[in-house]
Amino acid sequence: MLANTLAPATTGCMLPRWENTRGDKLTTRAGGTAVTIVPIADSIPALDSEELFYSDRGFDRAAERRTDTEWLSNALSDPATKVLPVWDRKSLVKDGRAVILPYTQVLSEFSQEGWTPEPIFLGLLKEGDHQEAVFALDVTDSRKESSAEESPPVFSGAEGAEFVDLRREGPNLSASEAALLAYGRGLVDWQTRTRFCGKDGAPMLVTEAGHAMKCSSCGSSVYPRLDPAVIMLVTCGDYVLLGRQKRWAKGRYSCLAGFAELGETMEMAVGREVLEEAGIRVLPSSVRYAASQPWPFPSSLMIGFTAEAAAKPFPPELETLASSSASESDGRAGDSSASTSGSTEVDRGDGRMVRATVARGLVPGDLESLTGMRLPEAECDQKELEDARWFHRDWLRSALSLQPGAPELFGTVFGLPGKYAIARRLIGDWLEQRRERPWAGDAIKQVEIENGTFKYVLLRLRDAFGRSKLLVRGSVHASYHNDVYERTAREVRPLGLQLEVLGGGRIEHLAESKLIHVYGFSYAFGQAKHELTAAILQRWFPLYDTITTSDEGY
């Protein structure tokens, strides 16, 4: 069938959009490479900023000691003073723990080598009822051109330890140890990058116990630089915008992020970065600070924000039709044999027409929450992101918790950053918001379908108090649509819930190709409103790029 497409074909990463093919077929498409879904088996607790990795409020930096030369001299000769070795920007770790050595021991071993690294004072580490000074020490041999010419040093008492990339291995450490190692590594890295004056090229001298560098010629001082970067959770109603970079692990998505530029506020950076990366405008008044996290790789500070996307106007015609349809529905609740015919065409608000069916059985909010017509389309800058798309709050909750009602995953791959990252904290806090009062329907999956071609039924689940939700049920083992209905009825009956049938049809689900086609009708229940079915499926299969509907076939 040749497509008479009202919306232009898209490339890159786009929000799934409805297309009309000869007036009888609707297609949702999002460009970019389809990725897949795997479960993440733990829920996400909300965290305070100091509990995030690479930050430790409990560590005493003792900044007043950095210029106290007498105190520093005494500390360096104290047998209790500790040191964190750093080699080639890597930190020393053994069995998942940071290796902290006595400074006098390390100094003695290096004295035998004929050179002494410059210690950097980090602060005071609490040990029992007293505090011990702790320093970072760059043990990379500065006499050699590169670390490739040398092997990492081995220290007495630390046999079996290895120097590791903290960015990769940090999450395997405790939060406090990861923070301390990152602090020391960051200062060592800064000193390595600041060996010569930016004004006259003269060598720089270490001052303030390693926290400042002074030009040996002009006398100008510089301090460790900090690169502010914004990371933002962008939402639109119950949807959140997540993106991925091509170099990331397969299926990994996260919040959008980027560096602030000269002459702009953090809030301005949020709006600019979202527009540059995903082509979406955020409401300036909605930008709110959430938390921050040091990210010393080499010197970033991730500043977390939440923001609302500027949603497209919801056509008033749909509000009117949905309200009138709901009034009719409320008067006939429980009638499972009523016809589901009737449809109307409305303007989507952006110059395109979309076939939006308002049927008996629809309640206020269904059209907006299911069809996602208020969601702005994501158009990625391929230099920034490989893909960006909207994920519904319910799908993320279910996929992350694997509680009752979780979606069938069909062996696919999806992941988020680990709990060490501020992105995970922002997403987790958002998922904990707007939790409705629990009801019996929470235990019933909204979508339960299989791979293959099969009969399906569109249902409304209700309780005696007016709570309800739409269900899509289908099975390759069902010979008749009524078999699907009866099986679902047996599932919900012990919970005191009722079912209302809104029609039926067929679904062709090709999980390997990430394709779903909804079509046909049911002799027993009439034709379901496949547009609503497709919208529900789009919520629960957010990584599918193509979901189609057609009124043809059986």
XYZ file of C-alpha atoms in Angstrom:
554
model
C 0.000 0.000 0.000
C 1.426 3.383 -1.025
C 1.293 5.860 1.819
C -0.542 9.142 1.395
C 1.280 10.617 4.373
C -0.013 13.822 5.906
C 3.021 14.165 8.189
C 6.467 14.277 6.576
C 8.664 11.245 7.047
C 11.240 11.814 9.753
C 14.782 10.790 10.454
C 16.876 10.997 13.569
C 15.020 10.649 16.848
C 11.400 11.684 16.829
C 8.504 11.230 19.169
C 6.198 8.574 17.666
C 3.772 10.461 15.446
C 0.503 9.488 13.809
C 0.467 9.183 10.026
C -2.585 8.523 7.817
C -2.293 6.043 4.965
C -5.244 6.258 2.559
C -7.410 7.317 5.436
C -7.683 3.855 6.971
C -4.266 3.228 8.498
C -2.446 5.028 11.282
C 1.255 4.645 11.949
C 3.376 5.771 14.865
C 6.995 6.309 13.976
C 10.123 7.438 15.772
C 13.366 7.466 13.840
C 16.687 6.238 15.125
C 17.837 2.772 16.034
C 15.348 0.766 18.065
C 16.732 -0.427 21.364
C 15.167 -2.827 23.768
C 14.128 -3.494 27.370
C 15.522 -5.545 30.295
C 14.347 -5.435 33.872
C 16.137 -3.487 36.580
C 15.089 -5.260 39.698
C 15.272 -2.590 42.359
C 13.262 0.497 43.140
C 14.888 3.932 43.308
C 15.059 5.641 46.714
C 15.285 9.408 46.906
C 18.752 10.611 47.927
C 20.104 13.776 49.493
C 22.916 15.530 47.629
C 25.542 14.515 50.180
C 24.592 10.864 49.692
C 25.405 10.990 45.995
C 28.684 9.502 44.855
C 31.831 11.648 44.818
C 30.515 13.909 47.583
C 31.023 13.387 51.321
C 29.776 16.040 53.721
C 31.309 14.183 56.659
C 34.900 14.664 55.481
C 36.727 17.586 57.131
C 38.726 19.439 54.456
C 40.379 21.637 57.118
C 40.960 24.450 54.615
C 42.474 26.654 57.316
C 45.478 24.278 57.526
C 46.487 24.704 53.864
C 48.617 27.780 54.618
C 49.800 26.655 58.068
C 53.308 25.523 57.117
C 54.282 24.479 60.638
C 51.190 22.304 61.058
C 51.692 20.747 57.620
C 55.337 19.962 58.393
C 54.360 18.248 61.645
C 51.589 16.321 59.878
C 53.967 14.973 57.237
C 56.289 13.614 59.925
C 53.441 12.067 61.943
C 53.373 8.237 61.590
C 49.550 8.377 61.690
C 49.309 10.546 58.554
C 47.837 8.728 55.567
C 48.289 9.052 51.807
C 46.245 8.140 48.715
C 48.584 7.166 45.851
C 47.534 8.278 42.349
C 49.317 6.872 39.312
C 48.546 7.903 35.738
C 45.290 9.481 37.026
C 44.272 6.128 38.486
C 43.469 5.338 42.116
C 44.747 2.421 44.191
C 42.056 -0.143 45.092
C 42.057 -3.651 46.526
C 39.044 -5.951 46.926
C 36.569 -3.123 46.431
C 38.192 -0.867 49.034
C 40.359 2.226 48.734
C 44.001 1.614 49.683
C 45.166 4.252 52.197
C 48.818 3.924 53.231
C 50.990 5.521 55.936
C 52.740 8.533 54.417
C 56.061 7.848 56.133
C 56.144 4.344 54.604
C 55.474 5.612 51.083
C 58.007 8.426 51.516
C 60.661 5.927 52.598
C 60.026 3.691 49.590
C 60.260 6.617 47.160
C 63.392 7.991 48.811
C 65.083 4.764 47.801
C 64.104 5.509 44.193
C 65.863 8.865 44.339
C 62.870 11.194 43.983
C 60.035 12.468 46.188
C 56.517 13.307 44.904
C 54.802 16.491 46.141
C 51.990 15.692 48.645
C 48.597 17.425 48.353
C 46.732 17.997 51.604
C 43.151 16.737 51.416
C 41.893 17.076 54.977
C 41.296 15.189 58.190
C 39.988 11.637 58.262
C 38.197 10.527 61.412
C 39.633 7.382 62.958
C 37.888 6.393 66.155
C 37.990 9.323 68.586
C 40.731 11.222 66.737
C 41.486 12.644 63.288
C 44.337 11.795 60.954
C 45.711 13.988 58.189
C 45.350 12.522 54.711
C 47.221 13.574 51.571
C 47.088 12.654 47.883
C 50.353 11.747 46.183
C 51.017 11.597 42.452
C 53.341 8.615 42.160
C 53.625 8.844 38.370
C 57.338 9.201 37.628
C 57.617 12.781 36.363
C 61.141 12.053 35.118
C 59.713 9.958 32.268
C 57.948 11.260 29.189
C 54.816 9.136 29.656
C 53.383 6.495 31.953
C 53.691 3.998 29.092
C 57.408 3.900 29.860
C 56.880 2.710 33.437
C 55.004 0.120 35.454
C 52.757 1.132 38.347
C 54.555 1.087 41.701
C 53.924 -1.682 44.215
C 53.797 -0.761 47.914
C 54.570 -2.888 50.946
C 51.353 -4.037 52.585
C 49.335 -3.398 49.422
C 50.242 -6.458 47.405
C 47.415 -7.404 45.065
C 46.093 -3.855 44.860
C 45.768 -2.216 41.448
C 45.441 1.267 40.053
C 41.985 1.600 38.465
C 40.019 4.132 36.459
C 37.860 5.714 39.144
C 35.163 6.745 36.693
C 34.592 3.079 35.893
C 35.322 1.473 39.270
C 34.104 4.217 41.617
C 30.517 2.905 41.833
C 31.876 -0.369 43.248
C 33.310 1.478 46.269
C 31.509 2.937 49.241
C 30.231 6.467 48.659
C 32.659 7.971 51.195
C 35.727 6.208 49.763
C 34.723 7.066 46.196
C 34.384 10.717 47.226
C 37.810 10.792 48.890
C 39.575 9.120 45.962
C 37.839 11.422 43.472
C 38.886 14.470 45.491
C 42.540 13.419 45.496
C 42.534 12.322 41.874
C 40.929 15.592 40.807
C 43.614 17.724 42.444
C 46.402 15.587 40.993
C 44.861 15.859 37.541
C 44.499 19.644 37.857
C 48.139 20.063 38.859
C 49.221 17.877 35.942
C 47.282 20.099 33.525
C 48.527 23.350 35.093
C 52.297 22.984 34.951
C 52.892 26.228 33.050
C 51.523 29.737 33.335
C 48.801 30.660 30.870
C 50.160 34.233 30.652
C 53.883 33.805 30.029
C 54.501 30.045 29.875
C 56.757 30.006 32.938
C 56.694 26.980 35.275
C 54.047 27.005 38.026
C 54.856 26.478 41.700
C 52.590 24.580 44.098
C 51.166 26.668 46.971
C 48.482 26.282 49.645
C 49.328 22.610 50.153
C 48.418 21.797 46.558
C 45.218 23.856 46.268
C 46.795 26.730 44.314
C 49.512 27.236 41.702
C 51.658 30.374 41.398
C 53.649 31.474 38.370
C 57.391 31.475 39.025
C 57.750 34.538 36.776
C 54.754 36.881 36.921
C 53.460 35.699 40.294
C 49.843 35.203 39.195
C 47.928 32.475 41.023
C 45.364 30.010 39.726
C 43.034 27.676 41.583
C 41.381 24.372 40.687
C 38.864 25.003 37.924
C 35.304 23.798 38.096
C 33.218 23.271 34.959
C 29.489 23.687 35.716
C 27.225 21.359 33.757
C 23.441 21.194 33.916
C 21.590 17.891 33.937
C 17.829 18.089 33.679
C 14.780 15.928 34.082
C 12.405 17.247 31.411
C 8.793 16.177 31.820
C 5.478 16.752 30.082
C 2.633 15.592 32.272
C 3.281 11.942 33.090
C 6.030 11.577 30.488
C 9.766 12.118 30.900
C 12.263 12.850 28.126
C 15.329 10.593 28.115
C 18.132 10.363 25.590
C 21.158 8.262 24.770
C 24.564 8.753 23.179
C 25.828 6.377 20.535
C 28.877 5.360 22.568
C 26.783 4.220 25.548
C 25.963 0.611 26.326
C 23.085 -0.788 24.305
C 19.698 0.310 25.613
C 21.021 2.807 28.148
C 19.060 6.068 28.502
C 19.531 9.022 30.827
C 18.605 12.642 31.461
C 19.796 15.272 29.013
C 22.875 17.251 30.103
C 25.391 19.821 28.894
C 27.878 22.470 29.967
C 26.884 26.011 30.855
C 28.319 28.722 28.631
C 29.762 32.146 29.364
C 27.155 34.810 30.008
C 24.230 32.534 30.830
C 22.573 31.404 34.041
C 22.138 27.747 34.918
C 18.430 28.066 34.109
C 19.245 29.485 30.683
C 21.648 26.605 30.077
C 18.855 24.119 30.807
C 16.623 25.607 28.122
C 19.405 25.950 25.575
C 20.731 22.413 25.986
C 17.295 20.771 25.703
C 16.552 22.781 22.571
C 19.958 22.001 21.031
C 19.925 18.286 21.801
C 16.259 17.359 21.362
C 14.607 20.309 19.613
C 12.200 20.819 22.518
C 11.473 24.083 24.302
C 11.057 24.125 28.054
C 8.996 26.633 29.986
C 11.510 29.045 31.589
C 9.301 29.490 34.659
C 9.271 25.721 35.246
C 13.038 25.292 35.708
C 13.772 24.320 39.325
C 17.028 23.390 41.068
C 16.989 19.845 42.470
C 20.479 18.758 43.621
C 24.126 18.731 42.565
C 26.883 16.155 42.281
C 30.641 16.513 41.840
C 31.820 14.720 38.719
C 35.619 15.099 38.841
C 36.384 13.558 35.460
C 38.190 15.799 35.206
C 36.470 18.754 36.931
C 32.717 18.952 36.373
C 29.965 19.860 38.800
C 26.652 18.357 37.713
C 23.844 20.741 38.692
C 20.487 18.985 38.569
C 17.243 20.656 37.527
C 13.688 19.718 36.701
C 11.812 21.416 33.871
C 8.508 21.146 32.019
C 8.418 20.923 28.239
C 6.260 23.467 26.453
C 3.368 21.195 25.477
C 1.333 21.758 22.353
C -2.223 23.072 22.832
C -4.754 20.304 23.314
C -7.537 20.808 20.749
C -10.712 21.987 22.536
C -12.783 19.787 20.234
C -11.301 16.704 21.882
C -12.014 18.006 25.375
C -15.665 18.569 24.416
C -16.036 15.202 22.722
C -14.326 13.341 25.549
C -16.538 14.987 28.166
C -19.765 14.273 26.274
C -18.654 10.711 25.585
C -17.822 10.198 29.252
C -21.284 11.395 30.312
C -22.839 8.830 28.006
C -20.454 6.175 29.287
C -21.259 6.808 32.942
C -24.925 6.174 32.268
C -24.261 2.777 30.699
C -21.342 1.417 32.710
C -21.191 -2.340 32.818
C -22.898 -2.931 29.457
C -20.386 -5.138 27.666
C -22.325 -5.593 24.443
C -22.791 -1.991 23.307
C -21.630 -0.917 19.869
C -18.338 0.958 19.612
C -18.880 2.574 16.237
C -18.491 6.266 15.460
C -15.523 8.530 14.921
C -14.604 12.101 14.162
C -11.646 13.891 12.656
C -10.114 16.808 14.547
C -7.249 19.206 13.992
C -4.214 18.220 16.033
C -3.256 21.857 16.406
C -0.120 21.765 14.278
C -1.721 21.769 10.829
C -2.094 18.001 10.562
C -5.235 15.920 10.888
C -5.410 12.875 13.077
C -8.244 10.405 13.293
C -9.307 10.582 16.951
C -12.177 8.291 17.851
C -14.325 9.238 20.826
C -16.276 6.158 21.832
C -18.672 5.147 24.556
C -16.539 3.939 27.434
C -14.055 6.819 27.271
C -13.597 8.895 30.417
C -12.134 12.427 30.766
C -8.373 12.428 30.390
C -8.148 9.243 28.305
C -7.388 11.019 25.067
C -4.757 13.281 26.560
C -3.087 10.641 28.702
C -3.151 7.873 26.116
C -2.582 9.512 22.768
C 0.108 11.843 24.058
C -1.137 14.611 21.780
C 0.287 17.253 24.098
C 3.808 15.892 23.813
C 6.237 17.937 21.714
C 8.200 15.969 19.165
C 11.849 15.236 19.874
C 14.225 15.928 16.987
C 17.793 14.994 17.891
C 20.985 16.673 16.888
C 22.832 13.524 15.851
C 26.127 15.111 16.910
C 24.753 15.292 20.451
C 22.395 12.325 20.834
C 21.674 9.120 18.980
C 18.115 8.996 20.257
C 15.683 10.813 22.541
C 12.139 9.790 23.352
C 9.344 10.095 25.899
C 8.753 7.445 28.571
C 5.573 7.234 30.619
C 5.804 7.282 34.401
C 3.791 4.040 34.762
C 6.019 2.172 32.315
C 9.210 3.284 34.042
C 7.835 2.407 37.483
C 6.836 -1.040 36.307
C 9.983 -1.751 34.317
C 12.212 -0.687 37.214
C 10.327 -2.400 40.012
C 9.036 -5.562 38.325
C 6.059 -5.422 40.683
C 2.632 -6.803 39.671
C 1.471 -5.017 36.559
C 4.960 -4.795 35.048
C 5.084 -4.982 31.250
C 6.134 -8.074 29.341
C 9.693 -7.355 28.224
C 10.106 -9.897 25.386
C 13.835 -10.306 26.031
C 14.702 -6.727 25.198
C 17.227 -4.271 26.658
C 16.701 -1.040 28.617
C 18.774 0.518 31.367
C 19.401 3.682 33.365
C 22.550 5.027 35.053
C 23.375 3.382 38.362
C 22.366 4.680 41.762
C 25.661 6.561 41.999
C 24.517 9.091 39.362
C 22.439 12.210 39.892
C 20.436 11.271 36.783
C 19.143 8.175 38.587
C 18.268 10.307 41.606
C 16.301 12.809 39.480
C 14.386 10.034 37.734
C 13.772 8.177 40.987
C 12.433 11.226 42.803
C 10.088 11.959 39.895
C 8.777 8.398 39.875
C 7.900 8.690 43.559
C 5.735 11.736 42.924
C 2.023 11.698 42.112
C 1.432 8.189 43.332
C -2.290 7.634 43.411
C -4.080 5.890 46.233
C -3.581 2.141 45.767
C -6.510 0.153 44.458
C -7.167 -3.438 43.457
C -6.619 -2.621 39.787
C -2.919 -1.971 40.395
C -2.338 -5.732 40.377
C -3.768 -6.059 36.854
C -1.468 -5.390 33.908
C -2.771 -2.732 31.554
C -1.299 -4.627 28.599
C -0.903 -8.373 28.286
C -0.102 -9.553 24.782
C 2.148 -12.163 23.207
C 4.437 -12.440 20.230
C 2.706 -13.449 17.019
C -0.735 -12.796 15.515
C -3.799 -13.172 17.735
C -7.247 -11.911 18.709
C -7.411 -9.056 21.214
C -10.058 -7.264 23.279
C -10.103 -3.657 24.529
C -11.579 -3.534 28.041
C -12.305 -1.105 30.826
C -11.575 -2.314 34.351
C -13.730 -0.729 37.089
C -14.258 -0.950 40.816
C -17.349 -0.045 42.819
C -15.965 3.405 43.676
C -15.427 4.689 40.132
C -11.716 3.910 39.725
C -10.991 2.517 36.278
C -8.375 1.926 33.610
C -8.287 0.586 30.073
C -6.856 -2.868 29.359
C -5.533 -4.517 26.208
C -5.625 -8.314 26.299
C -4.737 -10.817 23.597
C -3.438 -14.352 23.224
C -2.284 -16.641 20.431
C -4.081 -19.448 22.284
C -7.528 -17.814 22.148
C -9.829 -19.209 19.451
C -12.496 -16.580 20.093
C -12.546 -13.013 21.403
C -14.823 -14.206 24.194
C -12.053 -16.564 25.352
C -9.838 -13.522 25.967
C -12.652 -11.771 27.821
C -13.495 -14.788 29.993
C -9.870 -15.370 30.951
C -9.507 -11.722 32.015
C -12.831 -11.846 33.877
C -11.606 -14.829 35.894
C -8.457 -12.873 36.737
C -10.251 -9.775 38.053
C -13.319 -11.377 39.675
C -11.566 -12.363 42.953
C -10.537 -8.707 43.346
C -14.135 -7.491 43.210
C -13.565 -5.706 39.901
C -15.789 -5.467 36.831
C -15.022 -5.506 33.126
C -16.623 -3.507 30.343
C -15.916 -4.613 26.770
C -15.096 -1.810 24.332
C -14.572 -3.996 21.264
C -12.061 -6.347 19.726
C -9.817 -7.030 16.775
C -6.458 -8.578 15.995
C -2.852 -7.731 16.800
C 0.218 -8.722 14.838
C 3.224 -8.385 17.140
C 6.711 -8.930 15.732
C 8.895 -8.512 18.814
C 12.155 -9.124 16.978
C 11.399 -6.293 14.539
C 9.803 -4.043 17.177
C 6.592 -3.797 15.134
C 2.932 -3.949 16.184
C -0.075 -3.793 13.840
C -3.620 -3.463 15.256
C -6.506 -4.222 12.900
C -9.772 -6.090 12.257
C -12.909 -6.525 14.362
C -14.790 -8.917 16.616
C -18.133 -10.510 15.704
C -18.916 -10.854 19.392
C -17.981 -7.370 20.612
C -17.711 -5.175 17.537
C -14.633 -3.302 16.409
C -12.423 -1.800 19.112
C -11.123 1.718 18.705
C -7.720 0.670 17.457
C -6.311 4.193 17.828
C -6.836 3.942 21.579
C -5.391 0.443 21.627
C -2.334 1.665 19.721
C -1.933 4.585 22.110
C -1.996 2.232 25.102
C 0.531 -0.033 23.408
C 2.761 2.967 22.672
C 2.830 3.755 26.390
C 3.929 0.232 27.264
C 6.263 -0.264 24.298
C 8.082 3.108 24.255
C 11.107 1.692 22.454
C 9.078 0.453 19.505
C 9.326 2.823 16.561
C 6.357 1.542 14.579
C 2.829 0.799 15.764
C 0.169 0.746 13.042
C -3.620 0.482 12.987
C -6.100 -0.387 10.264
C -9.862 -0.925 10.135
C -9.457 -3.596 7.473
C -9.123 -7.334 7.921
C -10.455 -9.766 10.461
